[in-house]
Coordinates of C-alpha atoms in Angstrom, one line a residue:
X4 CA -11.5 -10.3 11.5
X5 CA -10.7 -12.2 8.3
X6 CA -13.7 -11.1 5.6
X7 CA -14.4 -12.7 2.0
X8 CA -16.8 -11.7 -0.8
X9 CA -16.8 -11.9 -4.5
X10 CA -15.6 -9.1 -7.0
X11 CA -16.2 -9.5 -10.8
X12 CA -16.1 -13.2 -9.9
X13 CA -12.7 -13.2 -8.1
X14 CA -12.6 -14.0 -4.1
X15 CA -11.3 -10.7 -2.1
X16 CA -9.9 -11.0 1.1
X17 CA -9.7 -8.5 3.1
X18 CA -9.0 -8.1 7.5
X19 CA -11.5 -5.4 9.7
X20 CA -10.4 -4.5 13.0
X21 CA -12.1 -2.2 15.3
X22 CA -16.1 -1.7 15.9
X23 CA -18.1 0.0 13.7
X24 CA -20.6 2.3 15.3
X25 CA -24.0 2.3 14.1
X26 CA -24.0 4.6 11.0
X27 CA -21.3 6.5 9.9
X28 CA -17.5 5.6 11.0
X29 CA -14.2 6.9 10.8
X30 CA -12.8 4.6 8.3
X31 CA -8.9 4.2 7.6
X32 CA -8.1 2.0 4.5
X33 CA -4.6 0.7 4.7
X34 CA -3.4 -1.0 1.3
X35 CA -0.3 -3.4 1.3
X36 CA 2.7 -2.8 -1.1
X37 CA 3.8 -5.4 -3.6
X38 CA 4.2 -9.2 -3.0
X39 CA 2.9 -8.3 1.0
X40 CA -0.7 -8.9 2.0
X41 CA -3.0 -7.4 4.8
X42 CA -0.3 -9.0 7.7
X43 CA 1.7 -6.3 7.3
X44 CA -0.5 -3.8 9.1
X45 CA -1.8 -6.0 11.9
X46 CA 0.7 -3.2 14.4
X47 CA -0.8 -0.4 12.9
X48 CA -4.8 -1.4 12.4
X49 CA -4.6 -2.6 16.2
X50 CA -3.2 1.0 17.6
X51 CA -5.8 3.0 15.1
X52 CA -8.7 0.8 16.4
X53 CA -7.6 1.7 20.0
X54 CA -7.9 5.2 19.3
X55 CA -11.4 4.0 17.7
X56 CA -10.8 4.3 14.0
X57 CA -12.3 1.0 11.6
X58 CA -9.8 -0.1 9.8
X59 CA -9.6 -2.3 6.8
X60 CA -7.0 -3.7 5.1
X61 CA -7.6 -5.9 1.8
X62 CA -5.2 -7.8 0.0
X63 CA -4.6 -6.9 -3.0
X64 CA -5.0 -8.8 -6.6
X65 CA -3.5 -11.4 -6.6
X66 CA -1.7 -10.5 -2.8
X67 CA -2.3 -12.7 -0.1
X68 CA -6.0 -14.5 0.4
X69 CA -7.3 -12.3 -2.8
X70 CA -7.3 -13.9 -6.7
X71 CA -5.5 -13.1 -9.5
X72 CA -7.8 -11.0 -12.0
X73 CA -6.0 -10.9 -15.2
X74 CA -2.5 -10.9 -16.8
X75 CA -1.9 -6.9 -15.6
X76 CA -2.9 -6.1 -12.4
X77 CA -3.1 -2.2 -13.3
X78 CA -3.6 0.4 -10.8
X79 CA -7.2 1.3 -11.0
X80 CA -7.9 -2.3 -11.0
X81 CA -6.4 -2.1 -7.8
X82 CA -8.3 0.9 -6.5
X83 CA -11.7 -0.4 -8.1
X84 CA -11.1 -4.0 -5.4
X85 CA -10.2 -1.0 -2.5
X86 CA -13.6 1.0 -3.2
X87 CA -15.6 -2.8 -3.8
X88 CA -14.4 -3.3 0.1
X89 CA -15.9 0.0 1.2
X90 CA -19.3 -0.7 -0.4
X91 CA -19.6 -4.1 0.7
X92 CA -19.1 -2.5 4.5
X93 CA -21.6 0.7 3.2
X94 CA -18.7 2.6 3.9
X95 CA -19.2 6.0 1.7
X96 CA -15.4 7.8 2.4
X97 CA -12.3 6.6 4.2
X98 CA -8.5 8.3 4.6
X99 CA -6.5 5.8 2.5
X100 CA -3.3 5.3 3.1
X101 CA -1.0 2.8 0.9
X102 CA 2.7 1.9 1.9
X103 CA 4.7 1.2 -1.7
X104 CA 2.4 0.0 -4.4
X105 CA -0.6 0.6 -2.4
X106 CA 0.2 4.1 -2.4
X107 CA -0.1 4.3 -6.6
X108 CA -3.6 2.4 -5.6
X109 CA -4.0 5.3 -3.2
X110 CA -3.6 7.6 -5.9
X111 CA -5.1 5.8 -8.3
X112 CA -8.3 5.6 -5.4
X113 CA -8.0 9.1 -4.7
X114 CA -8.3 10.3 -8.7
X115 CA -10.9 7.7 -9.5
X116 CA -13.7 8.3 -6.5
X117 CA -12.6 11.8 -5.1
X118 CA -16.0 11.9 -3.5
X119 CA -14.9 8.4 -1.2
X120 CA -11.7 10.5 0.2
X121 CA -10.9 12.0 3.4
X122 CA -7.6 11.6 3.5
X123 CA -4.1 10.5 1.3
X124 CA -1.0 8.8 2.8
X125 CA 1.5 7.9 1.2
X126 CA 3.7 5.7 3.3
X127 CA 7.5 5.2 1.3
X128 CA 5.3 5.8 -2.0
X129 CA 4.5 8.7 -4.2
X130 CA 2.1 9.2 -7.3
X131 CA 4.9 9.5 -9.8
X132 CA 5.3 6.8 -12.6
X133 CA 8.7 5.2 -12.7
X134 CA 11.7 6.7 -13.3
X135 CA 14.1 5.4 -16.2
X136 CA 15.7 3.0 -13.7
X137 CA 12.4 1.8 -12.2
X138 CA 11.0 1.1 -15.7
X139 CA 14.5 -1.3 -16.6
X140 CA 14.4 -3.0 -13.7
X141 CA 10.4 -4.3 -13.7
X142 CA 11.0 -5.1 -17.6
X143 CA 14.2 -7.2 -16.3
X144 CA 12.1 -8.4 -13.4
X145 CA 9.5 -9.7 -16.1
X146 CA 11.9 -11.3 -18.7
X147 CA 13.0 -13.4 -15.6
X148 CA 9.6 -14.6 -14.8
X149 CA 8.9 -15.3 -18.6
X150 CA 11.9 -17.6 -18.5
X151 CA 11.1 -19.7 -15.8
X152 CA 12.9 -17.9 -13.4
X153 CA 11.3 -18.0 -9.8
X154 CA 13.9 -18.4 -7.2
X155 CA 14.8 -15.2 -6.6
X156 CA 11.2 -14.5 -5.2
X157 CA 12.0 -13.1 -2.3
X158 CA 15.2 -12.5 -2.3
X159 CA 14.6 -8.9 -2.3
X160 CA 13.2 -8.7 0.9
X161 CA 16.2 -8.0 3.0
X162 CA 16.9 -4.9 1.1
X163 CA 13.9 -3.6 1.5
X164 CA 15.3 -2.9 5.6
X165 CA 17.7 0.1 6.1
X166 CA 21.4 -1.7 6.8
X167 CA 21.7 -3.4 9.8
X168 CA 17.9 -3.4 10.6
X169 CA 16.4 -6.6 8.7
X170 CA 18.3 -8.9 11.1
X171 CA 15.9 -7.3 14.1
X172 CA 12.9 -8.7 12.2
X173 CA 13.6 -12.2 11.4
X174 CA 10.3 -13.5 11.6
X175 CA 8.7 -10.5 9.3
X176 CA 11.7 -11.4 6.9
X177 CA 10.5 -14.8 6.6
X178 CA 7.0 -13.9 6.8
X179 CA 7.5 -11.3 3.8
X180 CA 9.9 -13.9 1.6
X181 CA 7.0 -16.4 2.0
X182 CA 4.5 -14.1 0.9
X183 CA 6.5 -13.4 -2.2
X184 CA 6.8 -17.2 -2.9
X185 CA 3.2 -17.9 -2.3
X186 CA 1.9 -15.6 -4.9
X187 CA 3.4 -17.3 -7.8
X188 CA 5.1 -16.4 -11.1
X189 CA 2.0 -15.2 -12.9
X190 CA 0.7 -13.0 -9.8
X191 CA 4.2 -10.7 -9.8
X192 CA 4.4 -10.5 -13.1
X193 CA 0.8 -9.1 -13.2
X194 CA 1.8 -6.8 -10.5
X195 CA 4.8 -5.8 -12.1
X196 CA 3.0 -4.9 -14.9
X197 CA 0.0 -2.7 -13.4
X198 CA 3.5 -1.0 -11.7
X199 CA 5.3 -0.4 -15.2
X200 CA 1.9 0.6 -16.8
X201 CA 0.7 3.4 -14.0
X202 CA 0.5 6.7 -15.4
X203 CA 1.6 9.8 -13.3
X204 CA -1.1 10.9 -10.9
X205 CA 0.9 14.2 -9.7
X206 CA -3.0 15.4 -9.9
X207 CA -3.8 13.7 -7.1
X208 CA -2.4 16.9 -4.9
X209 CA -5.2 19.4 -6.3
X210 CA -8.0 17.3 -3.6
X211 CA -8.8 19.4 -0.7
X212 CA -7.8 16.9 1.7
X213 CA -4.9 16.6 4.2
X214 CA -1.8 14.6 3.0
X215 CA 0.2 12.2 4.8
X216 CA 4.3 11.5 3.9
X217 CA 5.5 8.9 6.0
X218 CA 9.5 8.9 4.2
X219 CA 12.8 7.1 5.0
X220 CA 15.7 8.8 4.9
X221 CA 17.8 5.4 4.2
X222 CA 15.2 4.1 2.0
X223 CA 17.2 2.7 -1.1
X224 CA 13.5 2.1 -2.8
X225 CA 12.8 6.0 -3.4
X226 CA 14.0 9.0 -4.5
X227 CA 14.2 11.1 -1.1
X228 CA 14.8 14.5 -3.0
X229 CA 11.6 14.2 -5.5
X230 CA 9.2 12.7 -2.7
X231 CA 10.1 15.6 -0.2
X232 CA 9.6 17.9 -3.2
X233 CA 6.2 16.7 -3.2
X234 CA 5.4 17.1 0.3
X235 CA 5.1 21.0 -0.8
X236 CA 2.2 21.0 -3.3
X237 CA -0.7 19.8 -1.6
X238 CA -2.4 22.4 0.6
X239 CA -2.3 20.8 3.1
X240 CA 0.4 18.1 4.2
X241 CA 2.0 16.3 7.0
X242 CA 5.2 15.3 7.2
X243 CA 7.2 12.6 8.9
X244 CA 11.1 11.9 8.1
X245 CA 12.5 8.7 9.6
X246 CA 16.0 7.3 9.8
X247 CA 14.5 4.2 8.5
X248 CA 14.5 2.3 5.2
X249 CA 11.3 0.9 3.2
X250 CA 9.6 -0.9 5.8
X251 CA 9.0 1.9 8.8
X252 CA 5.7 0.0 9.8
X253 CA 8.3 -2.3 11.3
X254 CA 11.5 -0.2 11.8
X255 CA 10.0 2.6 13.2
X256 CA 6.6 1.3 14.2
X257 CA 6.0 3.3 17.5
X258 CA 6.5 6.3 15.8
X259 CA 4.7 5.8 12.6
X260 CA 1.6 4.9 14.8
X261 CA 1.5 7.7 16.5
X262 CA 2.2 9.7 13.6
X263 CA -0.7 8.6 11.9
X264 CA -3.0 8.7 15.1
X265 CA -2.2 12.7 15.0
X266 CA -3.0 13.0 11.3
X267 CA -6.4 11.0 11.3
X268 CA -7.6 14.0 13.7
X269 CA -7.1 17.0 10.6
X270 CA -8.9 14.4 8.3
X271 CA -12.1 15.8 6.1
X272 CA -14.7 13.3 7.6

């Protein structure tokens, strides 16, 4: 169900799927990655709701049905519109789990309202800042956008598949190059910038809370090495490994549902 309300005077948009019970709920907060919107979880929030989980997914600034805030969209930004969605459903703590850029929100979430947390994915993301590389390429990215440059909006898209596996997913393609389009110049550049802005939040893993690593082992987008690294310092942590790219909510999405099914049960509700 497609939800609305204002946040420092900017519309938020956000989907719900599942009933609420009366009182408390087991709430799962799923947060896009960049230039997607809610749509990308539609697989995963239907299966989690079956198994009787609430699940919300907002869009993001400046994503999808939600407004543009300001010329950086930085991560606690981000992670203040994800805790503005749990109070307007008088939702005190939900597992949140963030696929790309929505898992720096997650961390940035996770650091900012410990108290709200009952869970941390990280699906193809880690709390690290950028690397070297990642850093030159949002910079390049940005001089583009500064120049006029907007075609190559969703060009990326494609990539973001493990070889061979975008072509199974025309319509997602599309709908994921249109997404890109519709946000405009100004909207990825703010993103970008929030991005090349983050701090580290390596801190993040000191929460008592179980951890979820969904990873691809052909995902061009990450570092496979430092993420798995990663998977060793929280306390507690669960681990999937896929032989898919960036995009396993569609290349591997049986599997990633289920995954997440069996590690919503060790979460500290």
């Amino acid at each position: 169900m497609d939800r609305y309300f204002q946040f420092q005077n900017r519309k938020v948009h956000y989907v719900a799927e599942g009933l609420r019970p009366e009182g408390s709920c087991r709430a799962v907060l799923l947060l896009h990655g960049f230039t997607e919107a809610a749509f990308v979880w539609e697989s995963l929030s239907r299966a989690l709701a079956a198994e009787g989980y609430y699940v919300l997914c907002p869009d993001l600034a400046g994503h999808g049905g939600t407004e543009s805030f300001s010329e950086v969209h930085g991560m606690d930004l981000q992670a203040a519109i994800a805790r503005a969605v749990l109070e307007q459903e008088g939702i005190g703590k939900a597992v949140v789990i963030g696929h790309s850029m929505g898992g720096y929100v997650a961390a940035a979430f996770a650091c900012l309202y410990p108290e709200s947390v009952a869970g941390v994915g990280f699906f193809h993301s880690n709390p690290a800042s950028d690397t070297p590389q990642g850093r030159e390429n949002r910079l390049r990215t940005l001089k583009l956008l500064q120049a006029g440059h907007t075609s190559f909006l969703g060009d990326f898209v494609s990539g973001l598949f493990a070889p061979g596996n975008a072509e199974a997913f025309p319509q997602v393609v599309e709908a994921l190059r249109v997404s890109a389009k519709e946000m405009g110049a100004e909207a990825v550049a703010a993103a970008q910038r929030g991005m090349l802005e983050r701090a580290s939040r390596l801190q993040v893993y000191d929460l008592p809370v179980p951890f979820l690593f969904i990873i691809g082992k052909r995902d061009s987008k990450a570092d496979l090495a430092k993420v798995m690294a990663q998977t060793l310092l929280p306390a507690e942590a669960y681990v999937q490994l896929l032989p898919c790219g960036h995009m396993g909510m569609y290349e591997c999405a049986s599997q990633t549902e289920a995954f997440i099914a069996g590690y919503l049960k060790a979460a500290a509700w």
